[in-house]
Short mmCIF file of C-alpha atoms in Angstrom, two decimals:
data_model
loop_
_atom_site.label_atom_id
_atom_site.label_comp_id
_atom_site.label_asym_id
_atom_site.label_seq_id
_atom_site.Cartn_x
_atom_site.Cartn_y
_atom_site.Cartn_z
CA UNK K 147 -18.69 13.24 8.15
CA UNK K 148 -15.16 11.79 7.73
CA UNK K 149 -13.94 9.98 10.96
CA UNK K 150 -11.27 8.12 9.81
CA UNK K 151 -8.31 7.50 6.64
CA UNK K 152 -6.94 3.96 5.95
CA UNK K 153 -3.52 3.89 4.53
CA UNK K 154 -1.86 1.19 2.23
CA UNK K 155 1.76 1.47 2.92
CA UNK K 156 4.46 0.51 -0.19
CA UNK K 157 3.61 3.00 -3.39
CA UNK K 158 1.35 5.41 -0.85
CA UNK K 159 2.99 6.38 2.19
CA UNK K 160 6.13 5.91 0.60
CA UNK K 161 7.26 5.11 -2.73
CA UNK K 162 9.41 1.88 -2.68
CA UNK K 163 8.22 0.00 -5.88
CA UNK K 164 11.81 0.99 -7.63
CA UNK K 165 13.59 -1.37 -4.90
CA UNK K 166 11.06 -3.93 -5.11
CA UNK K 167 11.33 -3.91 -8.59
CA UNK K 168 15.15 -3.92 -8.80
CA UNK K 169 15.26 -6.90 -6.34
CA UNK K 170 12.47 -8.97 -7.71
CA UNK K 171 14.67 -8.49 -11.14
CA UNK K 172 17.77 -9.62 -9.44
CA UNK K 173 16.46 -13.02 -8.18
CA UNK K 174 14.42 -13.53 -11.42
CA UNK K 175 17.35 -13.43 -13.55
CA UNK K 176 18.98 -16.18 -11.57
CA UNK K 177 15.88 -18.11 -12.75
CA UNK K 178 15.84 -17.36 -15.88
CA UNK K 179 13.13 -15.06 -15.92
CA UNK K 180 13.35 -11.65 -17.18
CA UNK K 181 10.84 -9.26 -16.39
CA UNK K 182 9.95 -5.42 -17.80
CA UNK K 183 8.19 -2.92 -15.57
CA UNK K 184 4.57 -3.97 -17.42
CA UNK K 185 4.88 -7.41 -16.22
CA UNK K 186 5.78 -6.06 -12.48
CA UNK K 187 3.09 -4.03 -12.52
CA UNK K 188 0.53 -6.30 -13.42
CA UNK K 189 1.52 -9.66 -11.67
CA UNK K 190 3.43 -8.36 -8.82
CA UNK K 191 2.74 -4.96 -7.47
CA UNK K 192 0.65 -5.23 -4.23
CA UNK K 193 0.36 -8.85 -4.22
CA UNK K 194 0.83 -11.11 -1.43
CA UNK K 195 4.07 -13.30 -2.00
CA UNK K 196 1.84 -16.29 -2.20
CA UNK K 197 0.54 -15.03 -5.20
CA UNK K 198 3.85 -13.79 -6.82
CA UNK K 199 4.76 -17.40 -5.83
CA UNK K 200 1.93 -19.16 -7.85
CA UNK K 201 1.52 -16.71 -10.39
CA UNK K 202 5.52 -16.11 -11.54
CA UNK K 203 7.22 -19.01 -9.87
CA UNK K 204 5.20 -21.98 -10.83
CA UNK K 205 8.05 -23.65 -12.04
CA UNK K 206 9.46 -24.03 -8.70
CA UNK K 207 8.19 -26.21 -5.59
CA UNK K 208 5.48 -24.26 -3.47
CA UNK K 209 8.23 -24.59 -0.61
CA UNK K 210 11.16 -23.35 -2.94
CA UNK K 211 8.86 -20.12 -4.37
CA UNK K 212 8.25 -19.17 -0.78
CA UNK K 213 11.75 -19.52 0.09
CA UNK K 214 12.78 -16.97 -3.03
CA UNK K 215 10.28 -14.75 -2.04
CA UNK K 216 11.50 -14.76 1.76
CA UNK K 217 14.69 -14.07 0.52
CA UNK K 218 13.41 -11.22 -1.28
CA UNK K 219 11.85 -9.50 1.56
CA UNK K 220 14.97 -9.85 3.38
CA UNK K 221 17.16 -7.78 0.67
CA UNK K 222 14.57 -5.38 1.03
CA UNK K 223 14.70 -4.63 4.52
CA UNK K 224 18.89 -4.84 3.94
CA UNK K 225 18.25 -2.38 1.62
CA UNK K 226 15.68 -0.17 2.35
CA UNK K 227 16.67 1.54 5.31
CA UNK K 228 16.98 5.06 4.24
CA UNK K 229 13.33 6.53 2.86
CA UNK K 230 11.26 9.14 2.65
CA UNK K 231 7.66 9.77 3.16
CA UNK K 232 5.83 10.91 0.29
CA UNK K 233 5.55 14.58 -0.45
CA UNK K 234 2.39 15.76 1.46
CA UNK K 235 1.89 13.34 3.70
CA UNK K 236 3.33 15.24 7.11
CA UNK K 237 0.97 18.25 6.14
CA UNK K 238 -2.59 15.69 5.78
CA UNK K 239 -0.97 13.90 8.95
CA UNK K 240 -1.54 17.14 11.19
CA UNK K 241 -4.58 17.80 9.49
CA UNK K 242 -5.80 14.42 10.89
CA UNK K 243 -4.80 15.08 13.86
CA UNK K 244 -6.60 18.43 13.93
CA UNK K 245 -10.03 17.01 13.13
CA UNK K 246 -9.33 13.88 15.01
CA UNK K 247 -9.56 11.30 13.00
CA UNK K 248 -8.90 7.88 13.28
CA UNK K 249 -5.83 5.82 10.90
CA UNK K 250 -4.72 2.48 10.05
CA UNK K 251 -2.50 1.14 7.51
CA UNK K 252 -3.58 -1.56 5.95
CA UNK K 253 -0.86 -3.70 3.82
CA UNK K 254 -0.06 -6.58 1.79
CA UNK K 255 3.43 -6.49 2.55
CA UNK K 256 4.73 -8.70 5.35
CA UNK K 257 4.80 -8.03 8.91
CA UNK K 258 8.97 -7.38 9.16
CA UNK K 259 8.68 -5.45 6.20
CA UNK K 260 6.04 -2.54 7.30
CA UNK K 261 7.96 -2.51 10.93
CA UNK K 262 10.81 -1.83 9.12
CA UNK K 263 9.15 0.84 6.79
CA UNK K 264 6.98 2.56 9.84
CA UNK K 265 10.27 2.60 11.36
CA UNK K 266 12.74 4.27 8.71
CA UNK K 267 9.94 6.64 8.30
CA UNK K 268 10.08 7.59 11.71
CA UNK K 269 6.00 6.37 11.30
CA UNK K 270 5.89 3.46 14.22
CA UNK K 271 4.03 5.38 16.37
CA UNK K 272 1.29 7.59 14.17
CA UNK K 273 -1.48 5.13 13.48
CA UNK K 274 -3.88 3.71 15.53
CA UNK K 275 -3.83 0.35 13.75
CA UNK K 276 -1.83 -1.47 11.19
CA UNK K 277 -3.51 -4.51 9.67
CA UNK K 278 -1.37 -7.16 7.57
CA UNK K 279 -3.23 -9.14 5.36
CA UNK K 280 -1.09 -11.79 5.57
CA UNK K 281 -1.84 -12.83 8.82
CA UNK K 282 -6.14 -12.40 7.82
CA UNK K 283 -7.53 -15.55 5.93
CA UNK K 284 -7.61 -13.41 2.54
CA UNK K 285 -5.43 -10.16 1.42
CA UNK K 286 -5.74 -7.71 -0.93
CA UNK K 287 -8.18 -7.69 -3.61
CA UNK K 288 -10.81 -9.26 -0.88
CA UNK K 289 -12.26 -6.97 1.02
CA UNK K 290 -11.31 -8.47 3.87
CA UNK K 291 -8.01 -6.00 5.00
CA UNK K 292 -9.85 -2.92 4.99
CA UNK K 293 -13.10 -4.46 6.69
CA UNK K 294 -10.40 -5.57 9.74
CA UNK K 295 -9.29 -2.12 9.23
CA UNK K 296 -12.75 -0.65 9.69
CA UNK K 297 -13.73 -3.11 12.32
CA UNK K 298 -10.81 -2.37 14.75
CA UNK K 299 -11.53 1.42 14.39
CA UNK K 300 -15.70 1.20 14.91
CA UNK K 301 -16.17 3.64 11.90
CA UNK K 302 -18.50 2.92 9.58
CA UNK K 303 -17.68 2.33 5.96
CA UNK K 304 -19.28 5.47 4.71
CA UNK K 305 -17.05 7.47 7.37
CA UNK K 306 -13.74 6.30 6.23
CA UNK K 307 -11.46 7.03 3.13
CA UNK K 308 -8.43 4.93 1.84
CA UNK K 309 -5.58 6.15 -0.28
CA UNK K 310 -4.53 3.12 -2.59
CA UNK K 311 -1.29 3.25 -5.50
CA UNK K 312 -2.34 0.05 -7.35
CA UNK K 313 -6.11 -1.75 -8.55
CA UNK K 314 -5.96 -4.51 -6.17
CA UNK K 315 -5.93 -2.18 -3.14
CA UNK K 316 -8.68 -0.03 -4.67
CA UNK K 317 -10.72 -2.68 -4.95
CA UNK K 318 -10.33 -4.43 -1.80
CA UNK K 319 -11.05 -0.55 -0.03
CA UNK K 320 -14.04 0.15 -2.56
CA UNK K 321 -15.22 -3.63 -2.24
CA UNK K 322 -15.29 -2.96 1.41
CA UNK K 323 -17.49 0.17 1.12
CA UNK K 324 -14.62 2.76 1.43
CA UNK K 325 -13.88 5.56 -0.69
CA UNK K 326 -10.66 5.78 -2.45
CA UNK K 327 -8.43 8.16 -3.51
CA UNK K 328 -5.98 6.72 -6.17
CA UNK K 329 -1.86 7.34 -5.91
CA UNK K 330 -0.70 7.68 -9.36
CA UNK K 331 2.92 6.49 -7.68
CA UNK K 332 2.78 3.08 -9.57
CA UNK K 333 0.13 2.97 -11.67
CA UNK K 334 -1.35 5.65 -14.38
CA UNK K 335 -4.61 8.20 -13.08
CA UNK K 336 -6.60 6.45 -15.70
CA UNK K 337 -5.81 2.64 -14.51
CA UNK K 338 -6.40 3.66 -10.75
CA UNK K 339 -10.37 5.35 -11.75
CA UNK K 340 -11.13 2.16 -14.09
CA UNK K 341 -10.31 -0.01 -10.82
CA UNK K 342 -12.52 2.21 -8.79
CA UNK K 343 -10.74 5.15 -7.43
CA UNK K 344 -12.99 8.09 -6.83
CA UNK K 345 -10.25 10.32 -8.49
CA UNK K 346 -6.21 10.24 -8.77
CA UNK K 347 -3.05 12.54 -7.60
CA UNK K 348 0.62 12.14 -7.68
CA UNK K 349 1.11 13.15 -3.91
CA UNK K 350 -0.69 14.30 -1.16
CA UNK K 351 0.23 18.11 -1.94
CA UNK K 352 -2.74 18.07 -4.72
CA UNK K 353 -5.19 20.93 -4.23
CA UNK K 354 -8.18 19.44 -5.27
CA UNK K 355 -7.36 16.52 -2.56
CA UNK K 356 -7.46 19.20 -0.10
CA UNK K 357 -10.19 20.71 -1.54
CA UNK K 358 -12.03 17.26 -1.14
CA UNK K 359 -11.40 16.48 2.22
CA UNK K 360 -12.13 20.66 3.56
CA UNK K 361 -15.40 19.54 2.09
CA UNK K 362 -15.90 15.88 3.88
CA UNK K 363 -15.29 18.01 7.45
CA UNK K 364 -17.59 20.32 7.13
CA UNK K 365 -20.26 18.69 5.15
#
């Protein structure tokens, strides 16, 4: 029986990766650093800023990276105020709370930034937990996010489902014993299965997700 969905947040309940990317492209270029949409993708979507930091910035004082990428974050939140929850996702919101079910969001972005995206969606308020990885010793590809996630809830691994856009979120959800559904927002179908995902969809109007979960309620 399903008693619970865990939510990542940028790419899944809203897709914001355009204004990351735009931003990220702004502040590169006054490095010197040009980036394409592959590179993004693979170094810098759903990674903590640590990472981006170490992995794209190591040219630059730990202290000076961290400062780029604060800056960063705070042109997002300048410029993110206006957004819109993904198609589907106000429809599998009653349904949850029809059957009941426990939520969380569990994110790599910072603190300020998910406030700020809960709030603009008019979301602060629907979920029953929101874990930041940032503030747990290890984010997003551990395991460690979605076992918080899990842990604050008391559901059981087996009892929960996650809905991940990118491969490190899927497999810090699957690592964790969660199943997975895959939002094609970022990432292709095929990329999102090979990382784990049980199966993919573009939004959360797809009617073999609904299908899926009719199924996990009554089974």
């Amino acid at each position: 029986m399903l008693n619970a969905i865990l939510f990542d947040l940028d790419g899944t309940l809203v897709n914001t990766d355009i204004l990351h990317f735009a931003i990220w492209q702004e502040l590169l270029r006054e490095q010197g650093i040009t980036i394409d949409r592959a590179f993004y993708n693979e170094y810098m979507v759903g990674h903590r800023n640590e990472a981006i930091v170490r992995d794209v910035l190591g040219h630059l004082p730990q202290e000076a990276g961290m400062k780029l990428a604060h800056r960063k974050e705070a042109l997002f939140r300048e410029r993110g105020g206006q957004m819109t929850r993904l198609e589907g996702l106000d429809e599998l919101l009653r349904w949850r709370s029809h059957h009941h079910l426990a939520t969380a969001v569990v994110t790599n972005a910072p603190r300020d930034n998910a406030e700020m995206m809960l709030t603009a969606l008019d979301l602060g308020h629907s979920f029953d937990t929101v874990v930041i990885s940032e503030e747990l010793p290890q984010g997003k590809p551990h395991p460690l996010p979605y076992q918080t996630a899990l842990e604050r809830l008391s559901v059981p691994a087996e009892t929960a489902i996650a809905f991940e856009d990118t491969p490190l979120g899927i497999r810090s959800a699957v690592g964790a014993g969660v199943v997975t559904i895959g939002m094609a927002t970022t990432h292709s179908p095929d990329v999102l299965q090979d990382a784990g995902a049980k199966f993919a969809i573009a939004d959360f109007r797809r009617e073999k997700l609904w299908q899926w979960l009719e199924a996990r309620v009554t089974s």
